[in-house]
Short mmCIF file of C-alpha atoms and ligand atoms in Angstrom, two decimals:
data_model
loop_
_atom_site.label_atom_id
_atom_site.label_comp_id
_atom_site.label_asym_id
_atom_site.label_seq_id
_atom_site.Cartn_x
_atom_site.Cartn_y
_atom_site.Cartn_z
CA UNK A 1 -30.52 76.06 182.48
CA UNK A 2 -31.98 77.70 185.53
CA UNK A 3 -35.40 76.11 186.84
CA UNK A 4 -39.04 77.23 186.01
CA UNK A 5 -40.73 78.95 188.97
CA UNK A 6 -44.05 77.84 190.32
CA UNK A 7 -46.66 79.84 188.62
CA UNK A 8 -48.74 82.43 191.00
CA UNK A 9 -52.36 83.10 190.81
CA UNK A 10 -53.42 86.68 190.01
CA UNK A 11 -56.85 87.54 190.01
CA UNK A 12 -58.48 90.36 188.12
CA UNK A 13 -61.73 91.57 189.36
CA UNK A 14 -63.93 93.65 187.01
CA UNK A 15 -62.24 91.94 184.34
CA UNK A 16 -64.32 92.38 181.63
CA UNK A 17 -64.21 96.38 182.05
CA UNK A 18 -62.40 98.56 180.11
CA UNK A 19 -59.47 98.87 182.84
CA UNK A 20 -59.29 95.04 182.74
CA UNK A 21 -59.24 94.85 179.41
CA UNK A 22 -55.71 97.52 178.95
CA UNK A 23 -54.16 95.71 182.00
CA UNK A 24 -54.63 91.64 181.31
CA UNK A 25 -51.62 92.17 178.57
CA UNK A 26 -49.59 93.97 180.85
CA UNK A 27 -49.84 90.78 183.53
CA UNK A 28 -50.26 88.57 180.79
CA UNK A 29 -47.24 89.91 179.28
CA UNK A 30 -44.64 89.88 181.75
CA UNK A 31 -44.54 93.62 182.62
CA UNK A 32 -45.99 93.57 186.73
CA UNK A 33 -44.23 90.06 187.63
CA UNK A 34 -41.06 89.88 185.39
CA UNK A 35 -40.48 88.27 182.10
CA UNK A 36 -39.67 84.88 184.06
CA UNK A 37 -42.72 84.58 186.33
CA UNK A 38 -45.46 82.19 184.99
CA UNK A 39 -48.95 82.95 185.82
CA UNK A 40 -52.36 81.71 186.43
CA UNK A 41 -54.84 84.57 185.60
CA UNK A 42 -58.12 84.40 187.77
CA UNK A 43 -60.50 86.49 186.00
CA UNK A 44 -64.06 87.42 187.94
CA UNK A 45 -66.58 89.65 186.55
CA UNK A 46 -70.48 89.51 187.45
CA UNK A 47 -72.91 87.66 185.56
CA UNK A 48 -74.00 89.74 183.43
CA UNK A 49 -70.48 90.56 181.86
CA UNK A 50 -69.52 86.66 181.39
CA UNK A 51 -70.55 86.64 177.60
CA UNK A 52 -68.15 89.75 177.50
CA UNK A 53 -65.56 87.93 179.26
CA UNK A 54 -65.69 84.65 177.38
CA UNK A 55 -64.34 86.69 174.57
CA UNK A 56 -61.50 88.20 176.60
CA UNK A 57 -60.22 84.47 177.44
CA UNK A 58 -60.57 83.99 173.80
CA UNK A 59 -58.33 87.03 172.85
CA UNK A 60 -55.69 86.24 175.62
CA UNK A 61 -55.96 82.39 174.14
CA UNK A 62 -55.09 84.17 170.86
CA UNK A 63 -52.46 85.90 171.91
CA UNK A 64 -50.58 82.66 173.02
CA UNK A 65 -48.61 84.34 176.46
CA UNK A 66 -45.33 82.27 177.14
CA UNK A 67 -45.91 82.96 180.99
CA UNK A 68 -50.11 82.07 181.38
CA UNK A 69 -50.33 78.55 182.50
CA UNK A 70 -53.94 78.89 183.22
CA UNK A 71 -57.23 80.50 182.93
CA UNK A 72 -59.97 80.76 185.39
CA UNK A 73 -62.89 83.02 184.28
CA UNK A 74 -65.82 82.88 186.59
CA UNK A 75 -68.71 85.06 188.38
CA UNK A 76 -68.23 83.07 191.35
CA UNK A 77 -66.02 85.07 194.16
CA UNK A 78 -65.22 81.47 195.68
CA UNK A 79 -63.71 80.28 192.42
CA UNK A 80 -62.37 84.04 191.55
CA UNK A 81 -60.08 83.86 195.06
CA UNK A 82 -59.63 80.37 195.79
CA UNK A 83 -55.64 80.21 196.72
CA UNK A 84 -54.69 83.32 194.94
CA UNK A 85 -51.28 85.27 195.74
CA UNK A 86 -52.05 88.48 193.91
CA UNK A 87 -55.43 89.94 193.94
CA UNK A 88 -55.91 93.18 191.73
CA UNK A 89 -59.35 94.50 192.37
CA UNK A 90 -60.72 96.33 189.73
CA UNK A 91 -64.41 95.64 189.59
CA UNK A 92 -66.91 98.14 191.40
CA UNK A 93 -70.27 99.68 191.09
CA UNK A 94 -69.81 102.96 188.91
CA UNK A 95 -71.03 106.27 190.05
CA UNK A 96 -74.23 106.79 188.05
CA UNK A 97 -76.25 110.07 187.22
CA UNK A 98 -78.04 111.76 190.24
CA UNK A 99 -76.62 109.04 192.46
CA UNK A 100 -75.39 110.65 195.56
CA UNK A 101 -71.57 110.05 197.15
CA UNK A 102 -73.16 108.41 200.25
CA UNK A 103 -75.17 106.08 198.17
CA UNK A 104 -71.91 105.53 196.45
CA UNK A 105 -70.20 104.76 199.10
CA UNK A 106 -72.91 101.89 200.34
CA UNK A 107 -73.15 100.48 197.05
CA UNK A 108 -69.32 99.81 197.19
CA UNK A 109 -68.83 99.33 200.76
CA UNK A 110 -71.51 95.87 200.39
CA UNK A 111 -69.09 94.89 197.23
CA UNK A 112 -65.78 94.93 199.55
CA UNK A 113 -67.44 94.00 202.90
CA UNK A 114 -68.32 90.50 200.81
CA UNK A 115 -64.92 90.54 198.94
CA UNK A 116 -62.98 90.69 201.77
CA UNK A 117 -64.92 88.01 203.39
CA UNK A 118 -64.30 85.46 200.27
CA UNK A 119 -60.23 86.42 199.92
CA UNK A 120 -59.95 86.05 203.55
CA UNK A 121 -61.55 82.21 203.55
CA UNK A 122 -60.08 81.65 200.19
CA UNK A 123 -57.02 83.34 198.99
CA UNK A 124 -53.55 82.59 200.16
CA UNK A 125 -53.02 83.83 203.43
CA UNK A 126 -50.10 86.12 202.38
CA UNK A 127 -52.34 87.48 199.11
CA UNK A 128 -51.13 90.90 198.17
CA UNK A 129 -54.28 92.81 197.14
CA UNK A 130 -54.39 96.16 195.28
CA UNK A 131 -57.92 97.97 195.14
CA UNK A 132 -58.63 100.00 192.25
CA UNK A 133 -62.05 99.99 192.15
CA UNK A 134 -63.32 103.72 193.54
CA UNK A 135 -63.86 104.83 196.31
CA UNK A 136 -60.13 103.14 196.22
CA UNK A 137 -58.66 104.17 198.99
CA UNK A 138 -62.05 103.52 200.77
CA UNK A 139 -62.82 100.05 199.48
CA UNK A 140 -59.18 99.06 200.46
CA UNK A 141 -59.90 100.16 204.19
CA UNK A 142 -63.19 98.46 204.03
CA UNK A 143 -62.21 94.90 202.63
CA UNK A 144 -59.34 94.97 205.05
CA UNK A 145 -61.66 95.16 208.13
CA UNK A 146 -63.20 91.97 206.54
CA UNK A 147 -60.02 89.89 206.05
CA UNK A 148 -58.82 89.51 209.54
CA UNK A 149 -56.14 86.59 208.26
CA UNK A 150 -54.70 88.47 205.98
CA UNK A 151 -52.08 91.16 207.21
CA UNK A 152 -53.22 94.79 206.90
CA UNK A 153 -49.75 95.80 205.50
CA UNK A 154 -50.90 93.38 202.48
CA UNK A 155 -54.10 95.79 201.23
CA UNK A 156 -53.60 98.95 199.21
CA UNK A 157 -54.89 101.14 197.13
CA UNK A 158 -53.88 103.10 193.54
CA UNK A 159 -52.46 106.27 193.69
CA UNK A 160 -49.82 105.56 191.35
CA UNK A 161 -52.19 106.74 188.40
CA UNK A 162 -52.12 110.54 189.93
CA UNK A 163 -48.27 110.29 190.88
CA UNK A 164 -47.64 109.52 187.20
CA UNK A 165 -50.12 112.26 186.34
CA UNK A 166 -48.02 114.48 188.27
CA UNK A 167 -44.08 113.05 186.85
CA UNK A 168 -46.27 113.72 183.19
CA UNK A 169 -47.35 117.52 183.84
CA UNK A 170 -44.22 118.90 185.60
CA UNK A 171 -41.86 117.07 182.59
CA UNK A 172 -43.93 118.79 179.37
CA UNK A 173 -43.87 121.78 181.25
CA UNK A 174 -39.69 121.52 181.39
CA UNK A 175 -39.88 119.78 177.79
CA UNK A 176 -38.03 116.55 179.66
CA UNK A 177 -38.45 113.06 179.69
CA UNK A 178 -41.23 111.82 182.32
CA UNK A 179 -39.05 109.26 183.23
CA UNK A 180 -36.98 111.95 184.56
CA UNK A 181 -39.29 113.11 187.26
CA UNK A 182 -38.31 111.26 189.96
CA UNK A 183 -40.28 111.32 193.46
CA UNK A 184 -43.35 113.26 192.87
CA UNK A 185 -45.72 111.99 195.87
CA UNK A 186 -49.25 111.83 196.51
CA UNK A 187 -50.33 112.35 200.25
CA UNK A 188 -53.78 110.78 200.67
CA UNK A 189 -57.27 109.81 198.89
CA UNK A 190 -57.42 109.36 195.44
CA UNK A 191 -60.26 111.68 195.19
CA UNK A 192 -60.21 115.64 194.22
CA UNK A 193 -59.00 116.72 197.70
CA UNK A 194 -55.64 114.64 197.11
CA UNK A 195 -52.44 116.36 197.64
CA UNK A 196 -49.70 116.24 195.18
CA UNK A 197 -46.36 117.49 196.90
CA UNK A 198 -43.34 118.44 194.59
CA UNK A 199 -40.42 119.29 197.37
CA UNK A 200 -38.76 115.58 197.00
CA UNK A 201 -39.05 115.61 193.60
CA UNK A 202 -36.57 115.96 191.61
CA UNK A 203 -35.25 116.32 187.20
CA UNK A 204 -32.15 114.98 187.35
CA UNK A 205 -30.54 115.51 190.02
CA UNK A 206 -32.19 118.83 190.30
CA UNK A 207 -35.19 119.84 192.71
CA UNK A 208 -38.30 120.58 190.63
CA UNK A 209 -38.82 123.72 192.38
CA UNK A 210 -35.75 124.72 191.23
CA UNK A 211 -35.76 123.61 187.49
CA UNK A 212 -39.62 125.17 187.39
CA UNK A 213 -38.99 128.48 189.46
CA UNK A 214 -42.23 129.30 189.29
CA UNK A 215 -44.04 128.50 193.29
CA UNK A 216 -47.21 129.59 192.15
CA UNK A 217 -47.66 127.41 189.90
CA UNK A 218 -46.42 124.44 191.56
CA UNK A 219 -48.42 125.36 194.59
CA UNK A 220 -51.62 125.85 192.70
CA UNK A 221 -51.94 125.43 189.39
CA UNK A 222 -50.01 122.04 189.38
CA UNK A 223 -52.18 120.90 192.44
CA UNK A 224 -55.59 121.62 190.61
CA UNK A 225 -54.09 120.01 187.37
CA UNK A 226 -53.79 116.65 188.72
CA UNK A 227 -56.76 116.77 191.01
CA UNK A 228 -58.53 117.47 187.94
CA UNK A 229 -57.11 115.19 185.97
CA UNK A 230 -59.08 111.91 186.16
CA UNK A 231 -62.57 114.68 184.96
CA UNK A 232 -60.59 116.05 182.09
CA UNK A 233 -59.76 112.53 180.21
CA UNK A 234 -63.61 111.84 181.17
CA UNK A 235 -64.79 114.90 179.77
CA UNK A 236 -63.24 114.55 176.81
CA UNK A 237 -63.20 110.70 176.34
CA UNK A 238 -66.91 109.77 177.99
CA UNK A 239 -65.22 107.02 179.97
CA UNK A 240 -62.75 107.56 182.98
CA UNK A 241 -58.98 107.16 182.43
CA UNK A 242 -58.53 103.46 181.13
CA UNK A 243 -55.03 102.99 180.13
CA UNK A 244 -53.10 105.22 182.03
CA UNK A 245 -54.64 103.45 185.22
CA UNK A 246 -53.72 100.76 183.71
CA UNK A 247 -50.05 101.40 183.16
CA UNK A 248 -50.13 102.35 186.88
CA UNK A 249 -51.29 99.63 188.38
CA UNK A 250 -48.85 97.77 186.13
CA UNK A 251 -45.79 100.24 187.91
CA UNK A 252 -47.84 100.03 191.61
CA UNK A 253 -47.91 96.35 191.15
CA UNK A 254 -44.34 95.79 189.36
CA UNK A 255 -42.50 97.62 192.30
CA UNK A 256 -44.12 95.97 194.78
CA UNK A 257 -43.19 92.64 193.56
CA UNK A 258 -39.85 93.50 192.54
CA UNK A 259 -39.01 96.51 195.26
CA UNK A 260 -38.18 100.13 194.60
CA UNK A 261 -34.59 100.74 193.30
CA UNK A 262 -32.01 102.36 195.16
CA UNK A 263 -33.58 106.56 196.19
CA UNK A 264 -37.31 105.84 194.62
CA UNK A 265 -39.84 106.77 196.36
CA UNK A 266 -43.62 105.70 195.32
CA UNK A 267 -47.31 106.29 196.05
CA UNK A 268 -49.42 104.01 197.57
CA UNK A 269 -52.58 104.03 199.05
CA UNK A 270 -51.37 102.35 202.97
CA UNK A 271 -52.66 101.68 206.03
CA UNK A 272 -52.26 105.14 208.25
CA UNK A 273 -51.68 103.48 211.75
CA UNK A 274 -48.38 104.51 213.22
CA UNK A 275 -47.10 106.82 210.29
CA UNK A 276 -44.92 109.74 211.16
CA UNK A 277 -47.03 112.25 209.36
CA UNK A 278 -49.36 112.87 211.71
CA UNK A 279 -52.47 111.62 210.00
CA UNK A 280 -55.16 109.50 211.62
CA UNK A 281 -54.45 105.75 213.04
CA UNK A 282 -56.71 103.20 210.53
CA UNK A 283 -56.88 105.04 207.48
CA UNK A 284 -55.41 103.97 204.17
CA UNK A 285 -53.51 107.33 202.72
CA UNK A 286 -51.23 107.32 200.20
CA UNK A 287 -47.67 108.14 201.05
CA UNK A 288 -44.26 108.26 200.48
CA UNK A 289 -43.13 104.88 200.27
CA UNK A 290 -39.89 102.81 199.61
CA UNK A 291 -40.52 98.81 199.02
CA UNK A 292 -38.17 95.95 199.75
CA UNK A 293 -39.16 92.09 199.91
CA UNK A 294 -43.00 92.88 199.31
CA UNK A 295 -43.34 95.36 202.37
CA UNK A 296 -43.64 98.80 202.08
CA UNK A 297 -42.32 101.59 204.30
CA UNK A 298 -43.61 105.27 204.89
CA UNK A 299 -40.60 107.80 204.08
CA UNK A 300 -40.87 110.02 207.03
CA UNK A 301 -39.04 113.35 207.02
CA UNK A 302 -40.50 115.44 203.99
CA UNK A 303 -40.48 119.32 205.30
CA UNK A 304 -44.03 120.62 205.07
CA UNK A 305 -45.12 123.99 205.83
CA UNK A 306 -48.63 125.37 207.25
CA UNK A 307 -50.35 125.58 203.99
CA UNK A 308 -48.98 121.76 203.12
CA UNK A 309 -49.92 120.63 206.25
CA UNK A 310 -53.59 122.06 206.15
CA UNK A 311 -53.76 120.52 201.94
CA UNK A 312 -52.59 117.07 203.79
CA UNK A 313 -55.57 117.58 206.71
CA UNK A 314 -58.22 118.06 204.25
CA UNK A 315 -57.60 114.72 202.52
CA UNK A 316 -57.83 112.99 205.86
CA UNK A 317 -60.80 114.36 206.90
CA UNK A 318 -62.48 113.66 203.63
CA UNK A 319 -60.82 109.87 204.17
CA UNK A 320 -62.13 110.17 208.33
CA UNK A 321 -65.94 111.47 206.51
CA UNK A 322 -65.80 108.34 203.68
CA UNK A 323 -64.73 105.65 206.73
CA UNK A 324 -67.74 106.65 208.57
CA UNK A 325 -69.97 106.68 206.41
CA UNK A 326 -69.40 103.40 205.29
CA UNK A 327 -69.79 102.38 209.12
CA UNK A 328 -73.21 104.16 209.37
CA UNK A 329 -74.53 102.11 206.34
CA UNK A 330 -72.73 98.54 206.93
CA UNK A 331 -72.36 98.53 210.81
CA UNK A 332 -68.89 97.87 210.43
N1 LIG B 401 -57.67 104.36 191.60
C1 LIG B 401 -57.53 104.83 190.38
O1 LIG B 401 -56.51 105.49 190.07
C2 LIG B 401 -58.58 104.60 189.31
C3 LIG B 401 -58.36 105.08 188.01
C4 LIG B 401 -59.32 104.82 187.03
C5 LIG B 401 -60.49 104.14 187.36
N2 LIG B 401 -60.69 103.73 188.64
C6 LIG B 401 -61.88 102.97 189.02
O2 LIG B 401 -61.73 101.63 188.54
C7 LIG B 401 -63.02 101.03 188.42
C8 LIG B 401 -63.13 100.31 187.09
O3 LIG B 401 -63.04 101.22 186.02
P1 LIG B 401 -63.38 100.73 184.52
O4 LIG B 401 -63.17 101.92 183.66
O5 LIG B 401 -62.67 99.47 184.21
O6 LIG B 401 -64.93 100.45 184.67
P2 LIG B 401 -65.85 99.48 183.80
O7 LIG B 401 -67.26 99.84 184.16
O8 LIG B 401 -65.43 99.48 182.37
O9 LIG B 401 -65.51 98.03 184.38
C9 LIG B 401 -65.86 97.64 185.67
C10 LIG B 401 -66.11 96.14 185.63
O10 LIG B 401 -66.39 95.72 186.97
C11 LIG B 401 -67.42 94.78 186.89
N3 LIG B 401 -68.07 94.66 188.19
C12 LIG B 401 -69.07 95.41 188.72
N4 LIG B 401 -69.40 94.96 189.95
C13 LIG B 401 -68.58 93.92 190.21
C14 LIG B 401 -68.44 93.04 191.31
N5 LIG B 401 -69.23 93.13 192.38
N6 LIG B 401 -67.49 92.08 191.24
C15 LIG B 401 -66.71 91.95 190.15
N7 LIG B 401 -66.80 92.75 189.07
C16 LIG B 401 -67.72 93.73 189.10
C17 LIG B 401 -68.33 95.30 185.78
O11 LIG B 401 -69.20 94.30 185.28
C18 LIG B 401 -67.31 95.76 184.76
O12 LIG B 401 -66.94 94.72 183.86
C19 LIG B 401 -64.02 102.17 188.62
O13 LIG B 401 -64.46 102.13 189.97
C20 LIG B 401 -63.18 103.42 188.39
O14 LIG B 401 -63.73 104.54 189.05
C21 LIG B 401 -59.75 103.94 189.61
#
């Protein structure tokens, strides 16, 4: 009989929230750290939320996980972080009515300065930390400026949520399996300005500008489909995408842990510096990326042509624009 592992902490921030409450049976469950991994779930939430999240522990309680050896549900960011591996940050301050982006961006930016502070005193020191929370890609750049002990290779952000969007779209349109799709990538924010790029991608063996043969849609229509995405499902559903970004942070953290198989390529939200794309030193853009023993690399080498090139720019300068206004309000 082979031995237990050690369990690893995992804490869930915002975990009260409607993301938090699609993704705890996904960790819970065995489906980000492998059915043999036991787990110790860390759940924080603000005070407010803690009556909310008392019933949460009861339901995961309920559903009597094999792999959770433990429970930690707190509004304290001390107790939240204190010698976690795994830190999934989900909770935020949500864009509200009339509020503007810069005010946004503040509001958020004080949230991360102070989170990265408390994971960089308290978590392990080689905690892998995935920020959902928007402004992701943002926050992740933000928190990382605050965690000087913790390597900057170890913070990203979701982008896995529009990649998926993308594998979803381009496989109804061919009446194929999603799973199909392979290598659709996501070049930088996960905002509206992202840029979806198809030319890696492939159905089977064949390239998906091939199997589609149509380039205006796939350098238009498809582009403004997933950028759009995240309004449509809250236009129609009064709350932002909840499972789905769920699911992908399940896949963002799953291949991570366990490394990308042998010609995937994902999407993650990375630190910029030293990339062979071109883009800005000290941003975190999402790129092509291939994963082995818990460290990503950028795929380098995608063929890109003026217009692609110009979609990729306008990302980074809306990335460059975020950054700095986050230093103007925080003095960062
Ligand atoms: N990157 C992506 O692909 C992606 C996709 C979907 C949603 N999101 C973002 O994820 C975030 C959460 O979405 P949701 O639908 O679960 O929202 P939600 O409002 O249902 O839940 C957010 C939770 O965070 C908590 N929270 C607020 N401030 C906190 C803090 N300082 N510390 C800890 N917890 C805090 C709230 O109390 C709440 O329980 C939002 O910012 C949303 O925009 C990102």
């Amino acid at each position: 009989m082979s031995e237990e592992k050690e369990p690893i902490r995992v804490v869930i921030s915002g975990a009260a929230g409607q993301i938090g409450y699609a993704l705890i049976p996904l960790v819970a469950g065995g489906k980000t750290f492998g059915p043999n991994q036991p787990i110790i779930l860390h759940l924080l939430d603000i005070p407010p939320a803690m009556k909310c999240l008392g019933g949460v522990v009861m339901e995961i309680e309920d559903c009597a996980y094999p792999l959770v050896r433990g429970i930690v549900a707190t509004d304290s960011y001390e107790v939240a972080f204190d010698k976690v591996d795994w830190a999934i940050l989900v909770g935020g301050f949500p864009r509200k009515k009339g509020m503007l982006r810069k005010d946004l961006l503040a509001k958020n930016a004080s949230i991360y300065i102070e989170t990265g502070k408390v994971l960089d005193r308290c978590a392990s020191k080689d905690c892998h930390v995935l920020v959902v929370a928007n402004p992701a890609n943002t926050n992740a750049n933000t928190l990382s400026m605050n965690t000087p002990s913790i390597p900057r290779g170890n913070i990203t952000a979701l982008t896995r949520l529009d990649m998926n969007r993308g594998a979803g779209i381009l496989a109804k349109r061919l009446g194929a399996k999603p799973s199909d799709v392979t290598n659709v990538t996501i070049f930088g924010n996960h905002s509206k300005t992202q840029f979806p790029y198809i030319d890696r991608a492939d159905i089977n063996g064949t390239p998906i500008r091939t199997a589609i043969n149509d380039d205006s849609f796939l350098d238009q229509g498809f582009i403004t489909q997933v950028q759009n995405r995240g309004a449509e499902v809250i236009a129609a559903r009064g709350f932002s995408s909840a499972m789905s970004a769920a699911n992908a942070i399940k896949d963002h953290v799953h291949d991570w842990f366990h490394g990308t198989k042998p010609g995937q390529i994902v999407s993650m939200g990375v630190d910029s510096t030293g990339n062979p794309y071109g883009i800005a030193d000290g941003l975190i853009y999402s790129f092509p990326v291939t994963i082995k023993n818990r460290e990503w690399a950028i795929v380098g080498g995608f063929s890109l042509t003026d217009a692609q090139r110009t979609l990729m720019q306008t990302t980074e300068k809306e990335l460059k624009e975020e950054k700095d206004e986050v230093s103007a309000s925080s003095n960062l």
